[in-house]
Short mmCIF file of N, CA and C in Angstrom, two decimals:
data_model
loop_
_atom_site.label_atom_id
_atom_site.label_comp_id
_atom_site.label_asym_id
_atom_site.label_seq_id
_atom_site.Cartn_x
_atom_site.Cartn_y
_atom_site.Cartn_z
N MET A 510 76.11 140.63 82.36
CA MET A 510 76.14 139.32 82.96
C MET A 510 77.50 138.67 82.76
N TRP A 511 78.05 138.79 81.53
CA TRP A 511 79.33 138.19 81.21
C TRP A 511 80.44 138.75 82.09
N ARG A 512 80.43 140.08 82.28
CA ARG A 512 81.45 140.73 83.13
C ARG A 512 81.36 140.23 84.58
N ALA A 513 80.17 140.06 85.07
CA ALA A 513 80.00 139.56 86.44
C ALA A 513 80.62 138.18 86.58
N TRP A 514 80.43 137.32 85.57
CA TRP A 514 81.00 135.97 85.57
C TRP A 514 82.53 136.05 85.57
N VAL A 515 83.10 136.90 84.74
CA VAL A 515 84.56 137.06 84.67
C VAL A 515 85.10 137.52 86.02
N TRP A 516 84.45 138.49 86.63
CA TRP A 516 84.90 138.99 87.93
C TRP A 516 84.79 137.91 89.01
N LEU A 517 83.74 137.11 88.96
CA LEU A 517 83.57 136.03 89.92
C LEU A 517 84.70 135.01 89.78
N VAL A 518 84.99 134.59 88.57
CA VAL A 518 86.07 133.62 88.33
C VAL A 518 87.41 134.21 88.75
N ALA A 519 87.67 135.45 88.37
CA ALA A 519 88.93 136.09 88.74
C ALA A 519 89.06 136.20 90.25
N GLY A 520 87.98 136.54 90.93
CA GLY A 520 88.02 136.62 92.39
C GLY A 520 88.31 135.29 93.04
N CYS A 521 87.71 134.23 92.51
CA CYS A 521 87.98 132.90 93.05
C CYS A 521 89.42 132.50 92.84
N LEU A 522 89.94 132.79 91.66
CA LEU A 522 91.34 132.44 91.39
C LEU A 522 92.29 133.19 92.32
N LEU A 523 92.03 134.47 92.49
CA LEU A 523 92.90 135.27 93.34
C LEU A 523 92.79 134.88 94.80
N SER A 524 91.64 134.43 95.24
CA SER A 524 91.46 134.09 96.65
C SER A 524 91.93 132.68 96.98
N GLY A 525 92.31 131.91 95.96
CA GLY A 525 92.81 130.56 96.22
C GLY A 525 91.70 129.55 96.43
N LEU A 526 90.45 129.91 96.12
CA LEU A 526 89.36 128.98 96.32
C LEU A 526 89.32 127.90 95.25
N VAL A 527 89.87 128.19 94.09
CA VAL A 527 89.89 127.20 93.02
C VAL A 527 91.05 126.25 93.28
N GLN A 528 90.76 124.96 93.30
CA GLN A 528 91.78 123.97 93.59
C GLN A 528 92.59 123.65 92.35
N ALA A 529 93.86 123.29 92.56
CA ALA A 529 94.70 122.81 91.48
C ALA A 529 94.16 121.46 91.01
N SER A 530 94.56 121.08 89.81
CA SER A 530 94.15 119.75 89.36
C SER A 530 94.78 118.71 90.27
N ASP A 531 94.14 117.54 90.33
CA ASP A 531 94.68 116.47 91.17
C ASP A 531 96.11 116.14 90.78
N GLU A 532 96.40 116.08 89.49
CA GLU A 532 97.75 115.76 89.04
C GLU A 532 98.77 116.78 89.54
N GLN A 533 98.42 118.04 89.46
CA GLN A 533 99.32 119.09 89.96
C GLN A 533 99.51 118.98 91.47
N ALA A 534 98.45 118.63 92.19
CA ALA A 534 98.54 118.49 93.65
C ALA A 534 99.45 117.32 94.01
N TRP A 535 99.29 116.18 93.33
CA TRP A 535 100.15 115.02 93.61
C TRP A 535 101.61 115.35 93.28
N THR A 536 101.84 116.07 92.20
CA THR A 536 103.21 116.47 91.84
C THR A 536 103.79 117.37 92.92
N ALA A 537 103.00 118.32 93.40
CA ALA A 537 103.48 119.22 94.46
C ALA A 537 103.83 118.42 95.72
N LEU A 538 103.01 117.42 96.06
CA LEU A 538 103.30 116.59 97.22
C LEU A 538 104.60 115.81 97.00
N ARG A 539 104.72 115.20 95.84
CA ARG A 539 105.92 114.41 95.50
C ARG A 539 107.19 115.27 95.59
N GLU A 540 107.08 116.53 95.19
CA GLU A 540 108.23 117.44 95.14
C GLU A 540 108.45 118.19 96.45
N GLY A 541 107.64 117.93 97.46
CA GLY A 541 107.83 118.60 98.74
C GLY A 541 107.29 120.02 98.78
N ARG A 542 106.44 120.39 97.83
CA ARG A 542 105.82 121.72 97.81
C ARG A 542 104.43 121.70 98.42
N ALA A 543 104.04 120.52 98.93
CA ALA A 543 102.72 120.36 99.54
C ALA A 543 102.83 119.26 100.59
N VAL A 544 101.81 119.17 101.40
CA VAL A 544 101.73 118.15 102.44
C VAL A 544 100.35 117.50 102.35
N LEU A 545 100.27 116.22 102.68
CA LEU A 545 98.99 115.51 102.71
C LEU A 545 98.59 115.35 104.17
N ILE A 546 97.41 115.83 104.52
CA ILE A 546 96.89 115.62 105.87
C ILE A 546 95.64 114.76 105.76
N LEU A 547 95.60 113.71 106.58
CA LEU A 547 94.49 112.77 106.58
C LEU A 547 93.75 112.82 107.90
N ARG A 548 92.45 112.69 107.83
CA ARG A 548 91.70 112.38 109.03
C ARG A 548 91.88 110.88 109.24
N HIS A 549 92.11 110.46 110.46
CA HIS A 549 92.30 109.03 110.71
C HIS A 549 91.18 108.23 110.05
N ALA A 550 91.46 106.97 109.77
CA ALA A 550 90.49 106.09 109.12
C ALA A 550 89.33 105.78 110.08
N ILE A 551 88.36 105.04 109.59
CA ILE A 551 87.12 104.78 110.31
C ILE A 551 87.37 104.15 111.68
N ALA A 552 86.90 104.85 112.71
CA ALA A 552 86.93 104.40 114.10
C ALA A 552 85.54 104.74 114.65
N PRO A 553 84.64 103.78 114.69
CA PRO A 553 83.25 104.07 115.05
C PRO A 553 83.11 104.87 116.35
N GLY A 554 82.15 105.76 116.34
CA GLY A 554 81.86 106.59 117.50
C GLY A 554 82.27 108.03 117.27
N MET A 555 82.29 108.78 118.38
CA MET A 555 82.65 110.19 118.31
C MET A 555 83.37 110.57 119.59
N GLY A 556 84.41 111.36 119.46
CA GLY A 556 85.16 111.76 120.64
C GLY A 556 85.85 110.57 121.28
N ASP A 557 86.09 110.65 122.56
CA ASP A 557 86.74 109.56 123.28
C ASP A 557 85.93 109.21 124.51
N PRO A 558 86.03 107.94 124.96
CA PRO A 558 85.32 107.52 126.18
C PRO A 558 85.78 108.34 127.39
N ALA A 559 84.95 108.37 128.41
CA ALA A 559 85.25 109.14 129.62
C ALA A 559 86.55 108.68 130.29
N ASP A 560 86.90 107.41 130.15
CA ASP A 560 88.12 106.89 130.78
C ASP A 560 89.34 106.95 129.86
N PHE A 561 89.27 107.77 128.81
CA PHE A 561 90.36 107.90 127.84
C PHE A 561 91.71 108.14 128.51
N GLN A 562 92.71 107.37 128.09
CA GLN A 562 94.09 107.58 128.51
C GLN A 562 94.96 107.50 127.27
N LEU A 563 95.78 108.49 127.06
CA LEU A 563 96.57 108.60 125.85
C LEU A 563 97.42 107.36 125.58
N GLY A 564 98.05 106.78 126.57
CA GLY A 564 98.94 105.65 126.36
C GLY A 564 98.27 104.28 126.38
N ASP A 565 96.96 104.24 126.49
CA ASP A 565 96.25 102.97 126.62
C ASP A 565 95.16 102.86 125.55
N CYS A 566 95.44 102.10 124.50
CA CYS A 566 94.50 101.97 123.37
C CYS A 566 93.18 101.32 123.77
N THR A 567 93.18 100.55 124.86
CA THR A 567 91.93 99.91 125.28
C THR A 567 90.92 100.93 125.81
N THR A 568 91.36 102.16 126.10
CA THR A 568 90.47 103.20 126.60
C THR A 568 90.04 104.17 125.50
N GLN A 569 90.43 103.90 124.26
CA GLN A 569 90.18 104.83 123.16
C GLN A 569 89.27 104.19 122.10
N ARG A 570 88.71 105.06 121.24
CA ARG A 570 88.07 104.57 120.02
C ARG A 570 89.19 104.08 119.11
N ASN A 571 88.97 102.96 118.47
CA ASN A 571 90.00 102.39 117.61
C ASN A 571 89.43 102.06 116.24
N LEU A 572 90.33 101.84 115.29
CA LEU A 572 89.91 101.47 113.94
C LEU A 572 89.16 100.15 113.97
N ASN A 573 88.13 100.06 113.14
CA ASN A 573 87.50 98.76 112.92
C ASN A 573 88.11 98.18 111.64
N GLN A 574 87.61 97.04 111.18
CA GLN A 574 88.20 96.43 109.99
C GLN A 574 88.07 97.34 108.77
N ALA A 575 86.94 98.02 108.65
CA ALA A 575 86.77 98.95 107.53
C ALA A 575 87.83 100.06 107.60
N GLY A 576 88.15 100.53 108.80
CA GLY A 576 89.19 101.55 108.97
C GLY A 576 90.56 101.02 108.61
N ARG A 577 90.87 99.80 109.02
CA ARG A 577 92.17 99.21 108.66
C ARG A 577 92.29 99.04 107.15
N ASP A 578 91.19 98.60 106.52
CA ASP A 578 91.18 98.44 105.06
C ASP A 578 91.37 99.80 104.37
N GLN A 579 90.70 100.81 104.90
CA GLN A 579 90.80 102.16 104.35
C GLN A 579 92.24 102.66 104.42
N ALA A 580 92.89 102.47 105.56
CA ALA A 580 94.28 102.90 105.73
C ALA A 580 95.20 102.14 104.77
N GLN A 581 94.96 100.86 104.59
CA GLN A 581 95.78 100.08 103.66
C GLN A 581 95.61 100.58 102.23
N ARG A 582 94.40 100.99 101.87
CA ARG A 582 94.18 101.55 100.53
C ARG A 582 94.95 102.85 100.35
N TRP A 583 95.07 103.64 101.43
CA TRP A 583 95.89 104.86 101.36
C TRP A 583 97.33 104.50 101.03
N GLY A 584 97.85 103.47 101.69
CA GLY A 584 99.21 103.03 101.40
C GLY A 584 99.37 102.63 99.95
N GLN A 585 98.39 101.90 99.42
CA GLN A 585 98.44 101.49 98.01
C GLN A 585 98.41 102.71 97.09
N LEU A 586 97.55 103.68 97.40
CA LEU A 586 97.45 104.88 96.58
C LEU A 586 98.76 105.67 96.60
N LEU A 587 99.34 105.82 97.78
CA LEU A 587 100.59 106.58 97.87
C LEU A 587 101.72 105.88 97.11
N ARG A 588 101.78 104.56 97.19
CA ARG A 588 102.78 103.83 96.40
C ARG A 588 102.54 104.02 94.91
N LYS A 589 101.26 103.96 94.50
CA LYS A 589 100.91 104.16 93.09
C LYS A 589 101.33 105.56 92.62
N GLN A 590 101.22 106.54 93.50
CA GLN A 590 101.60 107.92 93.19
C GLN A 590 103.11 108.16 93.35
N LEU A 591 103.84 107.10 93.67
CA LEU A 591 105.30 107.16 93.86
C LEU A 591 105.68 108.11 95.00
N ILE A 592 104.87 108.08 96.05
CA ILE A 592 105.11 108.89 97.24
C ILE A 592 105.73 107.99 98.31
N GLN A 593 106.92 108.32 98.74
CA GLN A 593 107.58 107.63 99.85
C GLN A 593 107.72 108.65 100.97
N PRO A 594 106.68 108.77 101.80
CA PRO A 594 106.62 109.89 102.73
C PRO A 594 107.28 109.63 104.08
N ARG A 595 107.46 110.72 104.75
CA ARG A 595 107.72 110.71 106.19
C ARG A 595 106.33 110.80 106.82
N LEU A 596 106.03 109.88 107.73
CA LEU A 596 104.70 109.82 108.35
C LEU A 596 104.73 110.44 109.74
N LEU A 597 103.92 111.48 109.93
CA LEU A 597 103.77 112.13 111.22
C LEU A 597 102.32 111.95 111.65
N SER A 598 102.13 111.61 112.92
CA SER A 598 100.78 111.28 113.39
C SER A 598 100.50 111.85 114.77
N SER A 599 99.22 112.07 115.00
CA SER A 599 98.72 112.31 116.35
C SER A 599 99.14 111.13 117.22
N ARG A 600 99.16 111.33 118.52
CA ARG A 600 99.50 110.23 119.43
C ARG A 600 98.31 109.34 119.75
N TRP A 601 97.10 109.69 119.30
CA TRP A 601 95.93 108.87 119.51
C TRP A 601 96.10 107.55 118.74
N CYS A 602 95.66 106.46 119.33
CA CYS A 602 95.85 105.14 118.72
C CYS A 602 95.23 105.04 117.34
N ARG A 603 94.05 105.61 117.13
CA ARG A 603 93.41 105.48 115.82
C ARG A 603 94.20 106.21 114.73
N ALA A 604 94.87 107.28 115.07
CA ALA A 604 95.71 107.98 114.10
C ALA A 604 97.00 107.21 113.86
N GLN A 605 97.64 106.76 114.94
CA GLN A 605 98.87 105.97 114.81
C GLN A 605 98.61 104.70 114.00
N ASP A 606 97.51 104.03 114.28
CA ASP A 606 97.18 102.80 113.56
C ASP A 606 96.88 103.07 112.09
N THR A 607 96.24 104.19 111.79
CA THR A 607 96.00 104.56 110.40
C THR A 607 97.33 104.68 109.67
N ALA A 608 98.28 105.39 110.27
CA ALA A 608 99.59 105.57 109.64
C ALA A 608 100.34 104.24 109.50
N ARG A 609 100.29 103.41 110.52
CA ARG A 609 100.98 102.11 110.47
C ARG A 609 100.38 101.19 109.41
N GLU A 610 99.05 101.17 109.33
CA GLU A 610 98.36 100.28 108.39
C GLU A 610 98.67 100.63 106.94
N MET A 611 99.15 101.84 106.68
CA MET A 611 99.54 102.21 105.32
C MET A 611 100.72 101.38 104.84
N GLY A 612 101.53 100.89 105.79
CA GLY A 612 102.66 100.05 105.43
C GLY A 612 103.75 100.80 104.68
N LEU A 613 103.98 102.05 105.04
CA LEU A 613 104.95 102.88 104.33
C LEU A 613 106.20 103.21 105.15
N GLY A 614 106.31 102.66 106.35
CA GLY A 614 107.49 102.93 107.15
C GLY A 614 107.16 103.39 108.55
N ALA A 615 108.19 103.87 109.22
CA ALA A 615 108.07 104.30 110.61
C ALA A 615 107.10 105.47 110.74
N VAL A 616 106.44 105.52 111.88
CA VAL A 616 105.48 106.58 112.18
C VAL A 616 106.02 107.38 113.36
N GLU A 617 106.10 108.69 113.17
CA GLU A 617 106.58 109.59 114.23
C GLU A 617 105.39 110.33 114.85
N ALA A 618 105.37 110.38 116.15
CA ALA A 618 104.32 111.12 116.85
C ALA A 618 104.62 112.62 116.80
N LEU A 619 103.61 113.41 116.52
CA LEU A 619 103.73 114.86 116.53
C LEU A 619 102.57 115.41 117.35
N PRO A 620 102.81 115.81 118.61
CA PRO A 620 101.72 116.27 119.48
C PRO A 620 100.86 117.39 118.90
N ALA A 621 101.40 118.20 118.01
CA ALA A 621 100.60 119.27 117.41
C ALA A 621 99.46 118.71 116.55
N LEU A 622 99.51 117.40 116.22
CA LEU A 622 98.44 116.75 115.47
C LEU A 622 97.39 116.11 116.39
N ASP A 623 97.63 116.11 117.71
CA ASP A 623 96.70 115.50 118.67
C ASP A 623 95.35 116.21 118.64
N SER A 624 94.31 115.45 118.91
CA SER A 624 92.96 116.00 118.92
C SER A 624 92.79 117.01 120.05
N PHE A 625 92.09 118.10 119.75
CA PHE A 625 91.70 119.04 120.81
C PHE A 625 90.17 119.08 120.92
N PHE A 626 89.53 117.95 120.59
CA PHE A 626 88.08 117.84 120.65
C PHE A 626 87.55 118.24 122.02
N VAL A 627 88.20 117.78 123.07
CA VAL A 627 87.76 118.07 124.43
C VAL A 627 88.22 119.46 124.88
N LYS A 628 89.39 119.89 124.42
CA LYS A 628 89.96 121.18 124.84
C LYS A 628 89.97 122.14 123.65
N ARG A 629 88.80 122.52 123.19
CA ARG A 629 88.72 123.37 122.00
C ARG A 629 89.34 124.75 122.19
N THR A 630 89.53 125.16 123.43
CA THR A 630 90.16 126.45 123.68
C THR A 630 91.61 126.46 123.24
N SER A 631 92.19 125.28 123.06
CA SER A 631 93.59 125.20 122.61
C SER A 631 93.71 125.16 121.09
N ALA A 632 92.60 125.23 120.38
CA ALA A 632 92.60 125.09 118.92
C ALA A 632 93.52 126.09 118.22
N ARG A 633 93.39 127.34 118.54
CA ARG A 633 94.18 128.38 117.85
C ARG A 633 95.67 128.20 118.10
N ALA A 634 96.07 128.00 119.35
CA ALA A 634 97.49 127.85 119.67
C ALA A 634 98.06 126.56 119.07
N GLN A 635 97.30 125.49 119.13
CA GLN A 635 97.79 124.22 118.60
C GLN A 635 97.89 124.26 117.07
N THR A 636 96.94 124.90 116.41
CA THR A 636 97.00 125.04 114.95
C THR A 636 98.20 125.89 114.55
N ALA A 637 98.45 126.96 115.28
CA ALA A 637 99.63 127.80 115.00
C ALA A 637 100.92 127.00 115.20
N ALA A 638 100.97 126.18 116.24
CA ALA A 638 102.16 125.35 116.49
C ALA A 638 102.35 124.34 115.35
N LEU A 639 101.27 123.75 114.88
CA LEU A 639 101.36 122.80 113.77
C LEU A 639 101.92 123.49 112.53
N ILE A 640 101.38 124.64 112.19
CA ILE A 640 101.85 125.38 111.02
C ILE A 640 103.34 125.68 111.15
N GLU A 641 103.75 126.16 112.31
CA GLU A 641 105.16 126.49 112.54
C GLU A 641 106.04 125.25 112.40
N GLN A 642 105.63 124.14 113.00
CA GLN A 642 106.45 122.92 112.97
C GLN A 642 106.53 122.33 111.57
N ILE A 643 105.44 122.34 110.83
CA ILE A 643 105.46 121.79 109.47
C ILE A 643 106.30 122.68 108.56
N ASN A 644 106.15 123.98 108.67
CA ASN A 644 106.93 124.89 107.83
C ASN A 644 108.42 124.82 108.14
N ALA A 645 108.79 124.35 109.32
CA ALA A 645 110.21 124.23 109.69
C ALA A 645 110.84 122.93 109.17
N GLN A 646 110.02 122.01 108.65
CA GLN A 646 110.52 120.73 108.16
C GLN A 646 111.27 120.93 106.84
N ALA A 647 112.27 120.08 106.61
CA ALA A 647 112.95 120.07 105.31
C ALA A 647 111.94 119.59 104.27
N SER A 648 111.93 120.22 103.11
CA SER A 648 110.92 119.90 102.12
C SER A 648 111.36 118.84 101.10
N ALA A 649 112.49 118.19 101.32
CA ALA A 649 112.98 117.21 100.36
C ALA A 649 112.14 115.93 100.35
N VAL A 650 111.52 115.59 101.48
CA VAL A 650 110.74 114.36 101.60
C VAL A 650 109.27 114.72 101.77
N PRO A 651 108.38 114.08 101.01
CA PRO A 651 106.96 114.36 101.18
C PRO A 651 106.49 114.02 102.60
N LEU A 652 105.61 114.84 103.13
CA LEU A 652 105.06 114.63 104.46
C LEU A 652 103.61 114.18 104.36
N VAL A 653 103.27 113.14 105.14
CA VAL A 653 101.90 112.72 105.31
C VAL A 653 101.60 112.84 106.79
N LEU A 654 100.55 113.59 107.11
CA LEU A 654 100.15 113.86 108.48
C LEU A 654 98.83 113.14 108.74
N VAL A 655 98.71 112.49 109.88
CA VAL A 655 97.45 111.84 110.25
C VAL A 655 96.95 112.51 111.53
N SER A 656 95.73 113.06 111.45
CA SER A 656 95.20 113.83 112.56
C SER A 656 93.71 113.54 112.73
N HIS A 657 92.98 114.55 113.17
CA HIS A 657 91.57 114.41 113.55
C HIS A 657 90.73 115.49 112.87
N GLN A 658 89.44 115.25 112.82
CA GLN A 658 88.53 116.19 112.16
C GLN A 658 88.66 117.60 112.70
N VAL A 659 88.66 117.76 114.03
CA VAL A 659 88.70 119.12 114.59
C VAL A 659 89.97 119.87 114.19
N ASN A 660 91.08 119.15 114.16
CA ASN A 660 92.35 119.78 113.80
C ASN A 660 92.34 120.22 112.33
N ILE A 661 91.85 119.33 111.46
CA ILE A 661 91.83 119.63 110.03
C ILE A 661 90.86 120.76 109.74
N THR A 662 89.72 120.76 110.41
CA THR A 662 88.75 121.82 110.22
C THR A 662 89.32 123.16 110.69
N ALA A 663 90.03 123.18 111.80
CA ALA A 663 90.64 124.42 112.29
C ALA A 663 91.68 124.95 111.30
N LEU A 664 92.37 124.05 110.63
CA LEU A 664 93.43 124.44 109.69
C LEU A 664 92.87 124.84 108.33
N THR A 665 91.77 124.20 107.90
CA THR A 665 91.31 124.38 106.52
C THR A 665 89.88 124.89 106.37
N ALA A 666 89.09 124.87 107.44
CA ALA A 666 87.65 125.18 107.40
C ALA A 666 86.86 124.12 106.62
N ILE A 667 87.45 122.93 106.44
CA ILE A 667 86.79 121.81 105.77
C ILE A 667 86.53 120.73 106.81
N TYR A 668 85.35 120.11 106.73
CA TYR A 668 84.99 119.01 107.62
C TYR A 668 85.23 117.71 106.86
N PRO A 669 86.38 117.06 107.07
CA PRO A 669 86.69 115.86 106.30
C PRO A 669 85.99 114.62 106.83
N ALA A 670 85.70 113.70 105.92
CA ALA A 670 85.16 112.40 106.31
C ALA A 670 86.28 111.56 106.92
N SER A 671 85.92 110.52 107.64
CA SER A 671 86.94 109.60 108.17
C SER A 671 87.77 109.07 107.00
N GLY A 672 89.07 109.18 107.12
CA GLY A 672 89.97 108.69 106.09
C GLY A 672 90.15 109.62 104.91
N GLU A 673 89.48 110.76 104.90
CA GLU A 673 89.65 111.70 103.78
C GLU A 673 90.97 112.45 103.92
N GLY A 674 91.58 112.77 102.79
CA GLY A 674 92.85 113.50 102.79
C GLY A 674 92.73 114.81 102.04
N LEU A 675 93.56 115.76 102.45
CA LEU A 675 93.65 117.04 101.76
C LEU A 675 95.13 117.30 101.45
N ILE A 676 95.40 117.65 100.22
CA ILE A 676 96.76 118.05 99.85
C ILE A 676 96.80 119.56 99.99
N LEU A 677 97.71 120.03 100.87
CA LEU A 677 97.79 121.45 101.21
C LEU A 677 99.10 122.04 100.72
N ALA A 678 99.03 123.24 100.16
CA ALA A 678 100.21 123.93 99.66
C ALA A 678 101.12 124.31 100.82
N LEU A 679 102.41 124.22 100.58
CA LEU A 679 103.42 124.71 101.51
C LEU A 679 103.94 126.04 101.00
N PRO A 680 104.33 126.95 101.88
CA PRO A 680 104.24 126.81 103.32
C PRO A 680 102.79 126.87 103.78
N LEU A 681 102.54 126.15 104.88
CA LEU A 681 101.20 126.17 105.46
C LEU A 681 100.90 127.57 105.98
N GLU A 682 99.64 127.92 105.91
CA GLU A 682 99.15 129.17 106.48
C GLU A 682 97.74 128.91 107.01
N ALA A 683 97.17 129.89 107.66
CA ALA A 683 95.81 129.72 108.18
C ALA A 683 94.91 130.74 107.50
N PRO A 684 93.90 130.34 106.76
CA PRO A 684 93.60 128.94 106.47
C PRO A 684 94.55 128.39 105.40
N ALA A 685 94.73 127.09 105.45
CA ALA A 685 95.62 126.43 104.50
C ALA A 685 95.01 126.48 103.10
N ARG A 686 95.88 126.53 102.10
CA ARG A 686 95.42 126.51 100.71
C ARG A 686 95.30 125.06 100.26
N VAL A 687 94.09 124.64 99.97
CA VAL A 687 93.81 123.25 99.59
C VAL A 687 94.03 123.09 98.09
N LEU A 688 94.93 122.18 97.73
CA LEU A 688 95.20 121.89 96.33
C LEU A 688 94.28 120.79 95.81
N ALA A 689 93.94 119.83 96.69
CA ALA A 689 93.06 118.73 96.28
C ALA A 689 92.47 118.08 97.52
N ARG A 690 91.27 117.56 97.33
CA ARG A 690 90.64 116.70 98.34
C ARG A 690 90.65 115.31 97.77
N VAL A 691 91.09 114.34 98.59
CA VAL A 691 91.17 112.96 98.14
C VAL A 691 90.23 112.16 99.04
N GLN A 692 89.21 111.59 98.43
CA GLN A 692 88.21 110.84 99.18
C GLN A 692 88.77 109.50 99.65
N PRO A 693 88.26 109.01 100.76
CA PRO A 693 88.77 107.72 101.28
C PRO A 693 88.40 106.57 100.36
#
């Protein structure tokens, strides 16, 4: 029985299923050896309305007050962790607003973070593009990415809650190696 337990633990360690401690994950993020990816904060509903238009927030699901508060708490947490990140976001309003509400600086749109909820056939290609683009970034500045559940699940096989974050080891790979899950 003891040997089976040792082999199970060793297998988990070798496969990367065991997560680093939260402190180690935050240090890796601070040092540019990891990236934080967030599911946008609370935006009631699911998917997008039938009249969805990318450039028009009135046609999209948007953050409610709880979502704005959640995003602001992320900003407070990142400041407490001494993280001054570069913010990259999906072009969807709820993701952009999540990043802006953090109050940490300018937000850059990165189409590889856009939702593919409606076009799931693009999941594999878009995830590969995201991995390639993130791995090409200079690692001197911590990166915080704001995206959507489907994108994060395709990258990590984890179904995150609204506003949940995952600290992922760099370089990114598929599936990504999760160092820590940070609850909203």
